[in-house]
Amino acid sequence: MYQAGNIIYFTPFHFKKGEPKNKYFLVLATTESSLIVASLPTSQDHIPSGIRKEHGCINDTEKCVNCYFFEKHKIISECGTFGFPRDTYIYGEQVDVFSKEKMIKQYRIEKEDYIIVCKLSDTEFQSIKNCLKLSGNLKRKVKKYL
């Protein structure tokens, strides 16, 4: 389930802070110490005006912006069927580390607690990781796993 590249949809996801809600979860890496490096993509657009949005990496060091932008409905999966239903973003500063043990305990029943949507295509997965490595706001402990 928590394999690098997997797209998981939690119904709902329980945030460290805040109300639970249905949420996509992209597994970027797993570690030997049972950690999961992941992103919770968002449809919230925090890209300053004047920066061109095109599917892929948006990195502007001058404006302190780093994100990976997914155009809505653009196929990004290895299965060739999945694209996010809205314009979606992964911001470097929002990539986090999760305990695999806690996740397994909290989300036990497939199709009830979560759905494994598909796996990112290799090209898309590598592009995301390369983009996030450019982020000046990515936590150091996260960067070393990418």
Short mmCIF file of N, CA and C in Angstrom, two decimals:
data_model
loop_
_atom_site.label_atom_id
_atom_site.label_comp_id
_atom_site.label_asym_id
_atom_site.label_seq_id
_atom_site.Cartn_x
_atom_site.Cartn_y
_atom_site.Cartn_z
N MET A 1 0.82 -1.20 0.00
CA MET A 1 0.00 0.00 0.00
C MET A 1 0.87 1.26 0.00
N TYR A 2 1.84 1.32 0.90
CA TYR A 2 2.67 2.52 1.02
C TYR A 2 3.94 2.39 0.20
N GLN A 3 3.78 2.10 -1.06
CA GLN A 3 4.91 1.99 -1.98
C GLN A 3 5.13 3.34 -2.66
N ALA A 4 6.39 3.68 -2.86
CA ALA A 4 6.72 4.93 -3.52
C ALA A 4 6.02 5.02 -4.87
N GLY A 5 5.36 6.14 -5.10
CA GLY A 5 4.64 6.37 -6.34
C GLY A 5 3.16 6.12 -6.26
N ASN A 6 2.69 5.46 -5.19
CA ASN A 6 1.26 5.17 -5.08
C ASN A 6 0.45 6.43 -4.80
N ILE A 7 -0.72 6.47 -5.41
CA ILE A 7 -1.71 7.51 -5.15
C ILE A 7 -2.81 6.83 -4.34
N ILE A 8 -3.03 7.33 -3.14
CA ILE A 8 -4.03 6.74 -2.24
C ILE A 8 -5.07 7.82 -1.95
N TYR A 9 -6.33 7.41 -1.86
CA TYR A 9 -7.40 8.34 -1.51
C TYR A 9 -7.98 7.89 -0.18
N PHE A 10 -7.82 8.73 0.85
CA PHE A 10 -8.33 8.40 2.19
C PHE A 10 -9.72 8.99 2.38
N THR A 11 -10.59 8.17 3.02
CA THR A 11 -11.99 8.56 3.19
C THR A 11 -12.44 8.41 4.65
N PRO A 12 -12.10 9.32 5.52
CA PRO A 12 -11.34 10.56 5.36
C PRO A 12 -9.90 10.39 5.86
N PHE A 13 -9.08 11.43 5.60
CA PHE A 13 -7.73 11.50 6.13
C PHE A 13 -7.79 12.29 7.43
N HIS A 14 -7.11 11.80 8.46
CA HIS A 14 -7.09 12.48 9.76
C HIS A 14 -5.79 13.28 9.87
N PHE A 15 -5.91 14.58 9.78
CA PHE A 15 -4.76 15.47 9.83
C PHE A 15 -4.18 15.53 11.23
N LYS A 16 -2.90 15.92 11.32
CA LYS A 16 -2.26 16.11 12.62
C LYS A 16 -2.97 17.21 13.38
N LYS A 17 -3.43 18.22 12.64
CA LYS A 17 -4.22 19.32 13.21
C LYS A 17 -5.36 19.58 12.24
N GLY A 18 -6.56 19.74 12.75
CA GLY A 18 -7.69 20.06 11.89
C GLY A 18 -8.66 18.92 11.72
N GLU A 19 -9.75 19.24 11.05
CA GLU A 19 -10.84 18.29 10.83
C GLU A 19 -10.49 17.27 9.75
N PRO A 20 -10.91 16.01 9.96
CA PRO A 20 -10.68 15.00 8.92
C PRO A 20 -11.49 15.31 7.66
N LYS A 21 -10.92 14.98 6.50
CA LYS A 21 -11.66 15.11 5.25
C LYS A 21 -11.06 14.18 4.21
N ASN A 22 -11.84 13.86 3.20
CA ASN A 22 -11.36 13.00 2.12
C ASN A 22 -10.18 13.68 1.44
N LYS A 23 -9.12 12.90 1.21
CA LYS A 23 -7.87 13.52 0.75
C LYS A 23 -7.02 12.54 -0.04
N TYR A 24 -6.40 13.06 -1.11
CA TYR A 24 -5.40 12.28 -1.84
C TYR A 24 -4.08 12.32 -1.07
N PHE A 25 -3.28 11.28 -1.27
CA PHE A 25 -2.01 11.10 -0.55
C PHE A 25 -1.04 10.50 -1.56
N LEU A 26 0.06 11.18 -1.82
CA LEU A 26 1.07 10.66 -2.75
C LEU A 26 2.27 10.18 -1.96
N VAL A 27 2.60 8.92 -2.09
CA VAL A 27 3.76 8.35 -1.41
C VAL A 27 4.99 8.67 -2.26
N LEU A 28 5.90 9.44 -1.68
CA LEU A 28 7.12 9.84 -2.40
C LEU A 28 8.29 8.93 -2.08
N ALA A 29 8.30 8.36 -0.87
CA ALA A 29 9.38 7.45 -0.47
C ALA A 29 8.97 6.75 0.82
N THR A 30 9.57 5.61 1.05
CA THR A 30 9.43 4.94 2.34
C THR A 30 10.85 4.65 2.82
N THR A 31 11.00 4.55 4.13
CA THR A 31 12.33 4.32 4.69
C THR A 31 12.37 3.00 5.42
N GLU A 32 13.58 2.55 5.69
CA GLU A 32 13.75 1.31 6.43
C GLU A 32 13.24 1.45 7.86
N SER A 33 13.21 2.68 8.36
CA SER A 33 12.77 2.90 9.75
C SER A 33 11.26 3.11 9.84
N SER A 34 10.53 2.61 8.87
CA SER A 34 9.07 2.63 8.87
C SER A 34 8.47 4.03 8.78
N LEU A 35 9.14 4.91 8.04
CA LEU A 35 8.58 6.23 7.79
C LEU A 35 8.09 6.30 6.36
N ILE A 36 7.10 7.14 6.16
CA ILE A 36 6.56 7.38 4.83
C ILE A 36 6.76 8.87 4.53
N VAL A 37 7.40 9.18 3.43
CA VAL A 37 7.53 10.56 2.98
C VAL A 37 6.41 10.75 1.97
N ALA A 38 5.53 11.72 2.23
CA ALA A 38 4.36 11.86 1.38
C ALA A 38 3.91 13.31 1.27
N SER A 39 3.05 13.51 0.32
CA SER A 39 2.43 14.80 0.11
C SER A 39 0.93 14.63 0.11
N LEU A 40 0.26 15.62 0.65
CA LEU A 40 -1.20 15.69 0.57
C LEU A 40 -1.50 16.79 -0.45
N PRO A 41 -1.65 16.43 -1.72
CA PRO A 41 -1.88 17.45 -2.74
C PRO A 41 -3.10 18.30 -2.41
N THR A 42 -3.09 19.52 -2.89
CA THR A 42 -4.17 20.45 -2.61
C THR A 42 -4.66 21.11 -3.89
N SER A 43 -5.91 21.53 -3.88
CA SER A 43 -6.43 22.29 -5.01
C SER A 43 -6.27 23.80 -4.75
N GLN A 44 -5.69 24.15 -3.62
CA GLN A 44 -5.48 25.56 -3.27
C GLN A 44 -4.32 26.14 -4.08
N ASP A 45 -4.61 27.17 -4.84
CA ASP A 45 -3.62 27.81 -5.71
C ASP A 45 -2.95 28.95 -4.94
N HIS A 46 -1.66 28.77 -4.64
CA HIS A 46 -0.88 29.80 -3.95
C HIS A 46 0.23 30.34 -4.86
N ILE A 47 0.05 30.19 -6.17
CA ILE A 47 1.04 30.65 -7.14
C ILE A 47 0.80 32.15 -7.38
N PRO A 48 1.84 32.96 -7.17
CA PRO A 48 1.67 34.41 -7.39
C PRO A 48 1.29 34.71 -8.84
N SER A 49 0.50 35.76 -9.02
CA SER A 49 0.14 36.15 -10.38
C SER A 49 1.41 36.53 -11.12
N GLY A 50 1.40 36.32 -12.39
CA GLY A 50 2.58 36.60 -13.19
C GLY A 50 3.46 35.39 -13.41
N ILE A 51 3.24 34.32 -12.65
CA ILE A 51 3.99 33.08 -12.87
C ILE A 51 3.11 32.18 -13.73
N ARG A 52 3.66 31.75 -14.83
CA ARG A 52 2.93 30.91 -15.78
C ARG A 52 2.70 29.52 -15.19
N LYS A 53 1.46 29.05 -15.25
CA LYS A 53 1.12 27.71 -14.76
C LYS A 53 1.01 26.77 -15.94
N GLU A 54 1.88 25.79 -15.92
CA GLU A 54 1.90 24.76 -16.94
C GLU A 54 2.19 23.45 -16.20
N HIS A 55 1.53 22.37 -16.60
CA HIS A 55 1.71 21.09 -15.92
C HIS A 55 3.19 20.80 -15.70
N GLY A 56 3.54 20.50 -14.45
CA GLY A 56 4.92 20.18 -14.11
C GLY A 56 5.47 21.09 -13.04
N CYS A 57 6.77 21.20 -13.01
CA CYS A 57 7.46 21.94 -11.96
C CYS A 57 7.35 23.44 -12.15
N ILE A 58 6.98 24.12 -11.09
CA ILE A 58 7.01 25.57 -11.05
C ILE A 58 8.01 25.93 -9.95
N ASN A 59 9.12 26.51 -10.36
CA ASN A 59 10.16 26.85 -9.38
C ASN A 59 10.68 28.24 -9.70
N ASP A 60 10.42 29.17 -8.79
CA ASP A 60 10.88 30.55 -8.96
C ASP A 60 11.54 30.96 -7.66
N THR A 61 12.87 30.87 -7.63
CA THR A 61 13.60 31.17 -6.39
C THR A 61 13.46 32.64 -6.00
N GLU A 62 13.35 33.50 -6.98
CA GLU A 62 13.19 34.93 -6.71
C GLU A 62 11.90 35.22 -5.93
N LYS A 63 10.83 34.51 -6.28
CA LYS A 63 9.54 34.71 -5.61
C LYS A 63 9.28 33.65 -4.54
N CYS A 64 10.30 32.83 -4.25
CA CYS A 64 10.21 31.78 -3.22
C CYS A 64 9.04 30.84 -3.45
N VAL A 65 8.89 30.37 -4.68
CA VAL A 65 7.80 29.46 -5.03
C VAL A 65 8.38 28.16 -5.55
N ASN A 66 7.93 27.06 -4.98
CA ASN A 66 8.27 25.74 -5.49
C ASN A 66 7.05 24.87 -5.35
N CYS A 67 6.56 24.37 -6.46
CA CYS A 67 5.45 23.43 -6.41
C CYS A 67 5.44 22.61 -7.69
N TYR A 68 4.73 21.51 -7.60
CA TYR A 68 4.47 20.70 -8.78
C TYR A 68 3.00 20.87 -9.09
N PHE A 69 2.71 21.26 -10.31
CA PHE A 69 1.35 21.57 -10.72
C PHE A 69 0.80 20.48 -11.63
N PHE A 70 -0.37 19.95 -11.25
CA PHE A 70 -1.08 18.96 -12.05
C PHE A 70 -2.28 19.64 -12.70
N GLU A 71 -2.30 19.68 -14.03
CA GLU A 71 -3.49 20.19 -14.71
C GLU A 71 -4.62 19.20 -14.50
N LYS A 72 -5.82 19.73 -14.26
CA LYS A 72 -6.95 18.82 -14.04
C LYS A 72 -7.15 17.90 -15.24
N HIS A 73 -7.47 16.67 -14.91
CA HIS A 73 -7.77 15.60 -15.88
C HIS A 73 -6.58 15.13 -16.71
N LYS A 74 -5.39 15.70 -16.52
CA LYS A 74 -4.22 15.23 -17.27
C LYS A 74 -3.81 13.88 -16.67
N ILE A 75 -3.70 12.87 -17.50
CA ILE A 75 -3.36 11.52 -17.05
C ILE A 75 -1.93 11.50 -16.52
N ILE A 76 -1.78 11.04 -15.27
CA ILE A 76 -0.48 11.02 -14.61
C ILE A 76 -0.12 9.63 -14.10
N SER A 77 -0.99 8.67 -14.34
CA SER A 77 -0.82 7.35 -13.74
C SER A 77 -0.26 6.33 -14.71
N GLU A 78 0.36 5.33 -14.13
CA GLU A 78 0.90 4.22 -14.92
C GLU A 78 -0.23 3.39 -15.53
N CYS A 79 -1.39 3.37 -14.85
CA CYS A 79 -2.53 2.61 -15.38
C CYS A 79 -3.21 3.35 -16.53
N GLY A 80 -2.84 4.62 -16.75
CA GLY A 80 -3.35 5.37 -17.88
C GLY A 80 -4.77 5.86 -17.75
N THR A 81 -5.29 5.90 -16.51
CA THR A 81 -6.69 6.31 -16.34
C THR A 81 -6.89 7.44 -15.34
N PHE A 82 -5.87 7.79 -14.55
CA PHE A 82 -6.10 8.77 -13.48
C PHE A 82 -5.43 10.11 -13.75
N GLY A 83 -6.24 11.15 -13.55
CA GLY A 83 -5.80 12.53 -13.51
C GLY A 83 -6.62 13.19 -12.41
N PHE A 84 -6.07 14.13 -11.70
CA PHE A 84 -6.82 14.79 -10.63
C PHE A 84 -8.04 15.51 -11.21
N PRO A 85 -9.17 15.50 -10.48
CA PRO A 85 -10.39 16.12 -10.99
C PRO A 85 -10.34 17.65 -11.00
N ARG A 86 -9.38 18.24 -10.30
CA ARG A 86 -9.20 19.70 -10.27
C ARG A 86 -7.72 20.01 -10.51
N ASP A 87 -7.42 21.26 -10.85
CA ASP A 87 -6.03 21.67 -10.83
C ASP A 87 -5.51 21.40 -9.42
N THR A 88 -4.34 20.79 -9.33
CA THR A 88 -3.84 20.30 -8.04
C THR A 88 -2.36 20.65 -7.91
N TYR A 89 -1.93 20.88 -6.67
CA TYR A 89 -0.58 21.35 -6.40
C TYR A 89 0.07 20.55 -5.27
N ILE A 90 1.37 20.35 -5.41
CA ILE A 90 2.20 19.83 -4.32
C ILE A 90 3.21 20.92 -4.04
N TYR A 91 3.17 21.48 -2.83
CA TYR A 91 4.12 22.52 -2.43
C TYR A 91 5.22 21.88 -1.60
N GLY A 92 6.47 22.23 -1.91
CA GLY A 92 7.62 21.64 -1.23
C GLY A 92 7.54 21.71 0.28
N GLU A 93 7.10 22.84 0.80
CA GLU A 93 7.06 22.99 2.26
C GLU A 93 5.98 22.15 2.93
N GLN A 94 5.08 21.59 2.15
CA GLN A 94 4.00 20.78 2.72
C GLN A 94 4.27 19.28 2.67
N VAL A 95 5.39 18.87 2.08
CA VAL A 95 5.75 17.45 2.08
C VAL A 95 6.14 17.10 3.50
N ASP A 96 5.70 15.94 3.98
CA ASP A 96 5.91 15.60 5.39
C ASP A 96 6.28 14.13 5.54
N VAL A 97 6.60 13.77 6.77
CA VAL A 97 6.95 12.40 7.13
C VAL A 97 5.85 11.85 8.03
N PHE A 98 5.43 10.62 7.76
CA PHE A 98 4.37 9.97 8.51
C PHE A 98 4.88 8.62 9.02
N SER A 99 4.37 8.21 10.17
CA SER A 99 4.72 6.90 10.72
C SER A 99 3.91 5.81 10.01
N LYS A 100 4.62 4.87 9.39
CA LYS A 100 3.94 3.79 8.69
C LYS A 100 3.09 2.97 9.67
N GLU A 101 3.63 2.73 10.85
CA GLU A 101 2.91 1.95 11.87
C GLU A 101 1.59 2.62 12.24
N LYS A 102 1.60 3.91 12.47
CA LYS A 102 0.36 4.64 12.81
C LYS A 102 -0.62 4.63 11.65
N MET A 103 -0.11 4.80 10.45
CA MET A 103 -0.99 4.81 9.28
C MET A 103 -1.68 3.45 9.10
N ILE A 104 -0.93 2.37 9.28
CA ILE A 104 -1.49 1.03 9.14
C ILE A 104 -2.56 0.78 10.19
N LYS A 105 -2.33 1.25 11.40
CA LYS A 105 -3.33 1.08 12.47
C LYS A 105 -4.59 1.91 12.23
N GLN A 106 -4.40 3.11 11.71
CA GLN A 106 -5.52 4.02 11.53
C GLN A 106 -6.37 3.71 10.30
N TYR A 107 -5.73 3.23 9.24
CA TYR A 107 -6.44 2.97 7.98
C TYR A 107 -6.28 1.49 7.65
N ARG A 108 -7.24 0.69 8.10
CA ARG A 108 -7.12 -0.76 8.00
C ARG A 108 -7.89 -1.39 6.84
N ILE A 109 -9.03 -0.81 6.51
CA ILE A 109 -9.93 -1.49 5.59
C ILE A 109 -9.95 -0.80 4.23
N GLU A 110 -9.40 -1.52 3.24
CA GLU A 110 -9.39 -0.98 1.89
C GLU A 110 -10.83 -0.85 1.39
N LYS A 111 -11.09 0.18 0.63
CA LYS A 111 -12.38 0.55 0.07
C LYS A 111 -13.34 1.11 1.11
N GLU A 112 -12.94 1.10 2.38
CA GLU A 112 -13.74 1.76 3.42
C GLU A 112 -12.95 2.94 3.99
N ASP A 113 -11.70 2.70 4.38
CA ASP A 113 -10.84 3.75 4.94
C ASP A 113 -10.00 4.42 3.86
N TYR A 114 -9.73 3.69 2.79
CA TYR A 114 -8.87 4.21 1.74
C TYR A 114 -9.08 3.42 0.45
N ILE A 115 -8.62 4.03 -0.63
CA ILE A 115 -8.64 3.39 -1.95
C ILE A 115 -7.26 3.61 -2.55
N ILE A 116 -6.64 2.54 -3.04
CA ILE A 116 -5.40 2.71 -3.79
C ILE A 116 -5.82 3.03 -5.21
N VAL A 117 -5.63 4.28 -5.60
CA VAL A 117 -6.13 4.76 -6.88
C VAL A 117 -5.32 4.19 -8.03
N CYS A 118 -4.02 4.33 -7.96
CA CYS A 118 -3.13 3.89 -9.03
C CYS A 118 -1.71 4.26 -8.62
N LYS A 119 -0.80 4.03 -9.50
CA LYS A 119 0.59 4.42 -9.28
C LYS A 119 0.95 5.49 -10.30
N LEU A 120 1.72 6.48 -9.86
CA LEU A 120 2.18 7.52 -10.78
C LEU A 120 3.03 6.89 -11.88
N SER A 121 2.98 7.46 -13.07
CA SER A 121 3.87 6.99 -14.13
C SER A 121 5.30 7.30 -13.68
N ASP A 122 6.26 6.52 -14.17
CA ASP A 122 7.66 6.74 -13.79
C ASP A 122 8.12 8.15 -14.12
N THR A 123 7.75 8.63 -15.29
CA THR A 123 8.15 9.96 -15.73
C THR A 123 7.61 11.03 -14.78
N GLU A 124 6.33 10.92 -14.46
CA GLU A 124 5.70 11.90 -13.56
C GLU A 124 6.34 11.83 -12.18
N PHE A 125 6.56 10.63 -11.67
CA PHE A 125 7.13 10.44 -10.34
C PHE A 125 8.52 11.06 -10.25
N GLN A 126 9.37 10.81 -11.24
CA GLN A 126 10.72 11.38 -11.25
C GLN A 126 10.67 12.90 -11.36
N SER A 127 9.75 13.42 -12.16
CA SER A 127 9.61 14.87 -12.32
C SER A 127 9.22 15.53 -11.01
N ILE A 128 8.31 14.90 -10.27
CA ILE A 128 7.88 15.44 -8.97
C ILE A 128 9.06 15.48 -8.00
N LYS A 129 9.77 14.37 -7.90
CA LYS A 129 10.90 14.31 -6.96
C LYS A 129 11.99 15.32 -7.34
N ASN A 130 12.31 15.42 -8.63
CA ASN A 130 13.32 16.38 -9.07
C ASN A 130 12.88 17.81 -8.77
N CYS A 131 11.61 18.09 -8.96
CA CYS A 131 11.08 19.43 -8.69
C CYS A 131 11.19 19.77 -7.20
N LEU A 132 10.75 18.85 -6.36
CA LEU A 132 10.75 19.11 -4.92
C LEU A 132 12.17 19.29 -4.36
N LYS A 133 13.13 18.63 -4.97
CA LYS A 133 14.53 18.79 -4.53
C LYS A 133 15.02 20.22 -4.72
N LEU A 134 14.39 20.97 -5.61
CA LEU A 134 14.76 22.37 -5.86
C LEU A 134 14.23 23.31 -4.79
N SER A 135 13.30 22.83 -3.98
CA SER A 135 12.64 23.68 -3.00
C SER A 135 13.58 24.08 -1.87
N GLY A 136 13.64 25.37 -1.61
CA GLY A 136 14.39 25.86 -0.46
C GLY A 136 13.63 25.67 0.84
N ASN A 137 12.34 25.36 0.73
CA ASN A 137 11.49 25.19 1.92
C ASN A 137 11.23 23.74 2.29
N LEU A 138 11.78 22.81 1.51
CA LEU A 138 11.60 21.40 1.81
C LEU A 138 12.43 21.05 3.04
N LYS A 139 11.83 20.38 4.00
CA LYS A 139 12.55 20.02 5.22
C LYS A 139 13.74 19.15 4.89
N ARG A 140 14.86 19.40 5.57
CA ARG A 140 16.11 18.69 5.29
C ARG A 140 15.94 17.18 5.45
N LYS A 141 15.21 16.75 6.49
CA LYS A 141 15.03 15.31 6.71
C LYS A 141 14.22 14.67 5.59
N VAL A 142 13.39 15.44 4.93
CA VAL A 142 12.59 14.94 3.81
C VAL A 142 13.44 14.89 2.54
N LYS A 143 14.21 15.93 2.29
CA LYS A 143 15.03 16.03 1.08
C LYS A 143 15.97 14.85 0.92
N LYS A 144 16.53 14.36 2.03
CA LYS A 144 17.50 13.28 1.92
C LYS A 144 16.87 11.97 1.44
N TYR A 145 15.54 11.82 1.60
CA TYR A 145 14.86 10.60 1.15
C TYR A 145 14.46 10.65 -0.31
N LEU A 146 14.46 11.84 -0.89
CA LEU A 146 14.06 11.97 -2.30
C LEU A 146 15.25 11.72 -3.21
#
